[in-house]
Tab-separated table of C-alpha atoms and ligand atoms in Angstrom:
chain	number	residue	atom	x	y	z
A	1	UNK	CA	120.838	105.787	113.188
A	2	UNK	CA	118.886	104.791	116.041
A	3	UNK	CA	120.700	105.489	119.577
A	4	UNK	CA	119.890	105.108	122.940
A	5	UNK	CA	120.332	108.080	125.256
A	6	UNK	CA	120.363	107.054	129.129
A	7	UNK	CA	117.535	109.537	130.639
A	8	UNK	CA	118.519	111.860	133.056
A	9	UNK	CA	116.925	113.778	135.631
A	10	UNK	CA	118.971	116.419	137.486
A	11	UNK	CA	117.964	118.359	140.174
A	12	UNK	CA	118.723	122.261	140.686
A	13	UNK	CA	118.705	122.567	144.177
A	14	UNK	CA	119.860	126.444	143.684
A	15	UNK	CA	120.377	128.350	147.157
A	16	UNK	CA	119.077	126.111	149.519
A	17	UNK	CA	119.297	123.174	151.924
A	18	UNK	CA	122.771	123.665	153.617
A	19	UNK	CA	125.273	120.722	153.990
A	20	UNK	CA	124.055	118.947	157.014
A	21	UNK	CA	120.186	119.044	155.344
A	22	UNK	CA	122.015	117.902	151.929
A	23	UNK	CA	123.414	114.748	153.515
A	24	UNK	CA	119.850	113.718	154.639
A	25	UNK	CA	118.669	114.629	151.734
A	26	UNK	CA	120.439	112.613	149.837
A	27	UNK	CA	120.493	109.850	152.044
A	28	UNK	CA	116.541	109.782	151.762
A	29	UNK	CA	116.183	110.120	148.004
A	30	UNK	CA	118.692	106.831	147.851
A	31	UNK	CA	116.264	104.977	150.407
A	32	UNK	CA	113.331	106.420	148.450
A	33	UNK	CA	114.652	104.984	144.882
A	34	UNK	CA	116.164	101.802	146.361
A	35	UNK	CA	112.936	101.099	147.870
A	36	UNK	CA	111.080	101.768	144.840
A	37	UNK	CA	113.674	99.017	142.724
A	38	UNK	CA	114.595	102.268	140.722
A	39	UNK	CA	116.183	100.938	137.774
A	40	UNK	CA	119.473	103.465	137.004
A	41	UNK	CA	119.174	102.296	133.521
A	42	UNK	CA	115.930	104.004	133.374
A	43	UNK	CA	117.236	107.140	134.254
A	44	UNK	CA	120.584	108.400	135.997
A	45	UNK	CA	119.754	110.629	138.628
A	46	UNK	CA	121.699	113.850	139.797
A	47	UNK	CA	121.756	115.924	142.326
A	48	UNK	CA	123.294	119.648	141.549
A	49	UNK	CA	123.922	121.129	145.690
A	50	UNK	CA	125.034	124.495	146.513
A	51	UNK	CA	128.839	124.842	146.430
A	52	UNK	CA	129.658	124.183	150.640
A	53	UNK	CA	127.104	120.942	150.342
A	54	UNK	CA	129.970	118.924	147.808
A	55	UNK	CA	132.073	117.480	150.055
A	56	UNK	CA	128.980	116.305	152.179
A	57	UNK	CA	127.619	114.786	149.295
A	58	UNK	CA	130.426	113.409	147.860
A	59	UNK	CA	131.717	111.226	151.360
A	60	UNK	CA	128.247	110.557	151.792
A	61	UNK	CA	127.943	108.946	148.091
A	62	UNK	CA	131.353	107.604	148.459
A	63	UNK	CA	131.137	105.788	152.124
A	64	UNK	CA	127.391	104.192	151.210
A	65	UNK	CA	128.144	104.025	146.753
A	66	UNK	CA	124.889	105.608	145.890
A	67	UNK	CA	124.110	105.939	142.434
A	68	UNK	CA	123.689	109.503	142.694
A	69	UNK	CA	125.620	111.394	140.671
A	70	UNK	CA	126.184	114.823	141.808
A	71	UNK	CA	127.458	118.290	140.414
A	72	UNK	CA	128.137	122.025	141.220
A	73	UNK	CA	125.874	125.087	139.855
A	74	UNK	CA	128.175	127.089	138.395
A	75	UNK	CA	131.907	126.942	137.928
A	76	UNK	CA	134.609	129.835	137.322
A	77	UNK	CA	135.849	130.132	133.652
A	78	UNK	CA	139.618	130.705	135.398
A	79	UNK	CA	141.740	127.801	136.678
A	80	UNK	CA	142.927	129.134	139.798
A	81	UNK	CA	144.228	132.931	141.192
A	82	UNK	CA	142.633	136.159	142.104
A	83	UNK	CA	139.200	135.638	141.756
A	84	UNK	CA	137.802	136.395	145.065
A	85	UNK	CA	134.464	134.082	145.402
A	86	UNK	CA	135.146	131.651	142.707
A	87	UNK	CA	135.380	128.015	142.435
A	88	UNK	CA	137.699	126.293	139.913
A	89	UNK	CA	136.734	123.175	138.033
A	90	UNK	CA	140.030	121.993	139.184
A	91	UNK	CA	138.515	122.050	142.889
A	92	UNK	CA	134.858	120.463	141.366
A	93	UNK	CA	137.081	117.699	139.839
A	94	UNK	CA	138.510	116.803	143.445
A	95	UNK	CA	135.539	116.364	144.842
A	96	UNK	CA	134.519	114.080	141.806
A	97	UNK	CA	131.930	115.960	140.654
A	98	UNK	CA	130.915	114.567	137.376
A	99	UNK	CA	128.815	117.389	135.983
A	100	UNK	CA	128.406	121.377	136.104
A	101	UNK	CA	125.580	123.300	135.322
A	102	UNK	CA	126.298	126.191	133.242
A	103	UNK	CA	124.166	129.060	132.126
A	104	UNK	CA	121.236	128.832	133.757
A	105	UNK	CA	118.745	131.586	133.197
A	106	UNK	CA	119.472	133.142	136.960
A	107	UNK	CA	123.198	133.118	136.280
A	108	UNK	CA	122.343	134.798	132.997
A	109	UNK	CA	120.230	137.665	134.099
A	110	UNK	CA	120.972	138.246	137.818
A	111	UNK	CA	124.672	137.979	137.203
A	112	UNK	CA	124.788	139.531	134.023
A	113	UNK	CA	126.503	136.266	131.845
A	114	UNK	CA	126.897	136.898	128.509
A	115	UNK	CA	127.415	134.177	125.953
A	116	UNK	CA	131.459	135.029	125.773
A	117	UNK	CA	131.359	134.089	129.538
A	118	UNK	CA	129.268	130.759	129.098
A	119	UNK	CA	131.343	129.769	126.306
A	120	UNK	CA	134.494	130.332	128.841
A	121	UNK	CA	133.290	128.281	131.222
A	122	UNK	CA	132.266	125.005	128.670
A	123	UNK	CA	135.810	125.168	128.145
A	124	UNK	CA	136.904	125.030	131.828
A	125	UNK	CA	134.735	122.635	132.695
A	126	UNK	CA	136.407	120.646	130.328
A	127	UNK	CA	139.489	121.244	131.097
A	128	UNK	CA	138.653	119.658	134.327
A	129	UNK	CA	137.172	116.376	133.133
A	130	UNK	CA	133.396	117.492	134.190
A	131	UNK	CA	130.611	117.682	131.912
A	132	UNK	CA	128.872	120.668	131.458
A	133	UNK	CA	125.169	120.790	131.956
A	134	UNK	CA	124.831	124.069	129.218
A	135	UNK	CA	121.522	125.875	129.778
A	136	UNK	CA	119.383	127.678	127.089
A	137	UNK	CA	116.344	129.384	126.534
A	138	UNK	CA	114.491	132.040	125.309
A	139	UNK	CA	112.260	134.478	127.560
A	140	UNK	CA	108.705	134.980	126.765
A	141	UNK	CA	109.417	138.276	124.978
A	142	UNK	CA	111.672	136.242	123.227
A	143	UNK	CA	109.359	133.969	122.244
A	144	UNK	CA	106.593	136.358	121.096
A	145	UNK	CA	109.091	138.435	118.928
A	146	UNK	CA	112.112	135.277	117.739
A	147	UNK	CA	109.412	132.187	117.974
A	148	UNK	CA	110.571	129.489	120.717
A	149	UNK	CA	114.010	127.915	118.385
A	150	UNK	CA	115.904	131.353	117.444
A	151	UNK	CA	117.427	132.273	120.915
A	152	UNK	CA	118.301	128.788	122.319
A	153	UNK	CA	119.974	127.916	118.689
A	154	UNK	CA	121.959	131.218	119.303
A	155	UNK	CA	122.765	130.836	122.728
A	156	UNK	CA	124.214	126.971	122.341
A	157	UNK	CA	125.745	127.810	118.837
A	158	UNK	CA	127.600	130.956	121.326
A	159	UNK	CA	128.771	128.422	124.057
A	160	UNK	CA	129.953	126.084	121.687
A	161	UNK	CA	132.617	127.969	120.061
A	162	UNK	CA	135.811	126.018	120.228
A	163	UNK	CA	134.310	123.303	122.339
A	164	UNK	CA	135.890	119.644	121.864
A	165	UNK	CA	132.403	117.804	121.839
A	166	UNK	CA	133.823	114.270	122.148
A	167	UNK	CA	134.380	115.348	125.943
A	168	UNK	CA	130.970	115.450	127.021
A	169	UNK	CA	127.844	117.304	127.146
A	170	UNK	CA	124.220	117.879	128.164
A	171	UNK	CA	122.424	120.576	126.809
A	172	UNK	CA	118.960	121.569	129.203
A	173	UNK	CA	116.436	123.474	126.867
A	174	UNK	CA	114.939	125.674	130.327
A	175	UNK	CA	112.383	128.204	128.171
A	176	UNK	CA	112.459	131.085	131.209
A	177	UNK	CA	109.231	131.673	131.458
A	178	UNK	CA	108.322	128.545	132.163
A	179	UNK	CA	110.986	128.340	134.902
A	180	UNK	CA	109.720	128.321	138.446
A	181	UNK	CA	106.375	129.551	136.565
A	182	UNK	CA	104.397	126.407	137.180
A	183	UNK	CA	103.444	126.727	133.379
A	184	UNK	CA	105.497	124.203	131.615
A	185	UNK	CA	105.875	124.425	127.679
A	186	UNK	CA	103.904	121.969	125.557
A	187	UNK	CA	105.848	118.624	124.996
A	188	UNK	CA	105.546	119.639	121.926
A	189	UNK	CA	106.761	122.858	122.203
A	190	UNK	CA	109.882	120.969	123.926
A	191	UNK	CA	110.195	119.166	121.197
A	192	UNK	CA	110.485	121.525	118.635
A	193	UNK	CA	113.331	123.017	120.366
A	194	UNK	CA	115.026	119.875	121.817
A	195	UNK	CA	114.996	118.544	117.727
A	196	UNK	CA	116.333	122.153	116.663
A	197	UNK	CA	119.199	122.248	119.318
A	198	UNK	CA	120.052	118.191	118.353
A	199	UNK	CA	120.609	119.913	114.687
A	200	UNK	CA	122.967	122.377	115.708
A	201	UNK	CA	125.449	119.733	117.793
A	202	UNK	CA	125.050	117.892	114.543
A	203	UNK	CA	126.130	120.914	112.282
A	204	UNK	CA	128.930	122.064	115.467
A	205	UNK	CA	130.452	118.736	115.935
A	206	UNK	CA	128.721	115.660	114.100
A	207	UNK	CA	125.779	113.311	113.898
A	208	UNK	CA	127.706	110.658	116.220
A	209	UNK	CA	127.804	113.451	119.063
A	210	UNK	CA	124.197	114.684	118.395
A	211	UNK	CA	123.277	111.452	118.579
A	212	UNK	CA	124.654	110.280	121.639
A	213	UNK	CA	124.032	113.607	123.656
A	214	UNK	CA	121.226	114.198	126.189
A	215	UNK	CA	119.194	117.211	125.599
A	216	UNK	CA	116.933	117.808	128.354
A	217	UNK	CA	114.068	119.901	129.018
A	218	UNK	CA	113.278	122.520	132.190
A	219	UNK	CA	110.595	124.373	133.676
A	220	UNK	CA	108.143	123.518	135.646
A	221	UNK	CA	108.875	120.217	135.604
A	222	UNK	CA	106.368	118.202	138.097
A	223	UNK	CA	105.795	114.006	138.395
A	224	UNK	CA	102.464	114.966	136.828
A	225	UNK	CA	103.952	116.160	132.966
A	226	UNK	CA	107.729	114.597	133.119
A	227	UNK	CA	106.161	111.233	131.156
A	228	UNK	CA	104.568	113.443	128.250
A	229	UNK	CA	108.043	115.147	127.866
A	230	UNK	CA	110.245	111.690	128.006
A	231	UNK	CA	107.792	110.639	124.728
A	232	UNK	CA	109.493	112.841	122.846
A	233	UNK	CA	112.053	111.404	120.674
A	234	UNK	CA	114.849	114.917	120.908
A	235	UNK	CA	113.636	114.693	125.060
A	236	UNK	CA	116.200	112.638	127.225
A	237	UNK	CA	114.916	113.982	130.932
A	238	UNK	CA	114.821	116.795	132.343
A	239	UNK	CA	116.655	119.664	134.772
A	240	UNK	CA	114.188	120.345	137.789
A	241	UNK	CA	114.100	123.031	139.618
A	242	UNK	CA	111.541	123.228	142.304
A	243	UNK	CA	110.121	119.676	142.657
A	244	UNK	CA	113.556	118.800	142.860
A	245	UNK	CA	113.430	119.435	146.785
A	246	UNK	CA	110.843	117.319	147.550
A	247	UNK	CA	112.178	113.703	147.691
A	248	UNK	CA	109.011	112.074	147.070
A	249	UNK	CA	108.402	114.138	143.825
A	250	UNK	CA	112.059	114.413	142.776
A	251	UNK	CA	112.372	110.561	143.216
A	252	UNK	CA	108.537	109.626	141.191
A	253	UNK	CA	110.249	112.175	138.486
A	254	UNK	CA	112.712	109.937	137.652
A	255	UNK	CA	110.535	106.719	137.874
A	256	UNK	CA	108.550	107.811	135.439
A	257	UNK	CA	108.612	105.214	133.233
A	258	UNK	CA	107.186	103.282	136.404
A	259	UNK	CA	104.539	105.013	137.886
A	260	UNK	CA	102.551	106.084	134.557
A	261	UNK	CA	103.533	102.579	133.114
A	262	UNK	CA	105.094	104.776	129.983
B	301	LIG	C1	115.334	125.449	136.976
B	301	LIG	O1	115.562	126.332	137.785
B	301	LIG	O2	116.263	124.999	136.289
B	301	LIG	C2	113.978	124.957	136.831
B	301	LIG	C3	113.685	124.230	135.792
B	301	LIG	O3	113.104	125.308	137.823
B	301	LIG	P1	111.585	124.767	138.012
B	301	LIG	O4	111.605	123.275	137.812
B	301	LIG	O5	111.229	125.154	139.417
B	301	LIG	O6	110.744	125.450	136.990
């Protein structure tokens, strides 16, 4: 059965632009898609700020209702206590965030995340009423010894344990050596995966769910090569890293059913 996915195109901001820079930031990409007649149903559009740029955003998106939809980075797998450094979903929640990212490659290998850990925090963020924007991919020595499917099917199959998927997800396929890289995977390649990953949400929770989930693709993702990715039938947008901070790029990203006339 046939069903349409909204596209959506997130950006990673990671560690920078602080919260004064995020609130014209923000401000600009809204001018930049309103001006453009950016159609939402085209593709939602999301904006992922470091932690002390939230509240910013959020009264910003609140006093003007942009059609931005915003989330945090990261999230703690604990609800509240000692846990010097860490933010709770419950605090994400009251600043309506509406998504988390969680497992990105960075958080994986500089801060030593192991699947047990991702898997923790899918179930916080849900907890919480956010949706969890669940990272996987495979490195390129992964790759060359697993083949580009066998590490990402691992790594979601990990986070999903126990996970209620009626409450929301988004899986982003990010293959790491294509992050930050400038040398994106094939669409094809993208495909392969995205189709793979759509199987296991199927065998996890059931066709409805696979169907109806977004599974993006990251790395490298420019205005150039987001079109050839969106052609792809398992490809519902993408998580961008890099051309994310440039409005003019971030914002033809998600027009890109617009500007290449796809
Ligand atoms: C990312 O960090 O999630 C990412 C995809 O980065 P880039 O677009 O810069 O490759």
């Amino acid at each position: 059965m046939a069903v349409k996915r909204t596209p959506f195109i997130a950006g990673n901001w990671k560690m920078n632009l602080d919260h004064l820079q995020s609130i014209a930031f923000v401000q600009k990409l809204a001018w930049s898609l309103a001006d453009a007649k950016h159609d939402f149903a085209d593709a939602e559009v999301a904006v992922f700020p470091p932690f002390t740029d939230l509240r910013s955003v959020q009264t910003l998106v609140s006093a003007d209702s942009l059609p931005i939809a915003y989330g945090a980075q990261d999230v703690s797998a604990h609800d509240s206590g000692a846990y010097t450094g860490e933010i709770s979903g419950a605090f994400l929640a009251a600043l309506d965030c509406r998504y988390v990212i969680i497992g990105h490659s960075e958080r994986r290998t500089l801060h030593g995340e192991s699947d047990a850990d991702i898997n923790a925090k899918v179930l916080a963020a849900h907890r919480h009423g956010l949706i969890p924007v669940l990272c996987v991919g495979e490195t390129a020595e992964d790759l060359e010894a697993h083949g580009p499917s066998a590490v990402p099917v691992a790594q979601l199959r990990a986070a999903l344990e126990g996970v209620d998927g009626s409450k929301g997800l988004v899986v982003a396929y990010e293959p790491v050596w294509a992050i930050g890289s400038g040398q994106a995977a094939t669409p094809d390649q993208a495909e392969q995966v995205a189709a793979a990953l759509r199987g296991v949400l199927t065998e996890v929770f059931d066709d409805e769910i696979a169907q109806a989930t977004r599974v993006l693709y990251g790395g490298s993702v420019k205005a150039a090569n987001i079109a050839s990715f969106l052609r792809e039938p398992n490809v519902d947008g993408a998580l961008v890293g890099g051309a994310s901070l440039d409005i003019a790029e971030f914002s033809s990203i998600a027009r890109f059913k617009k500007h290449v006339g796809a």
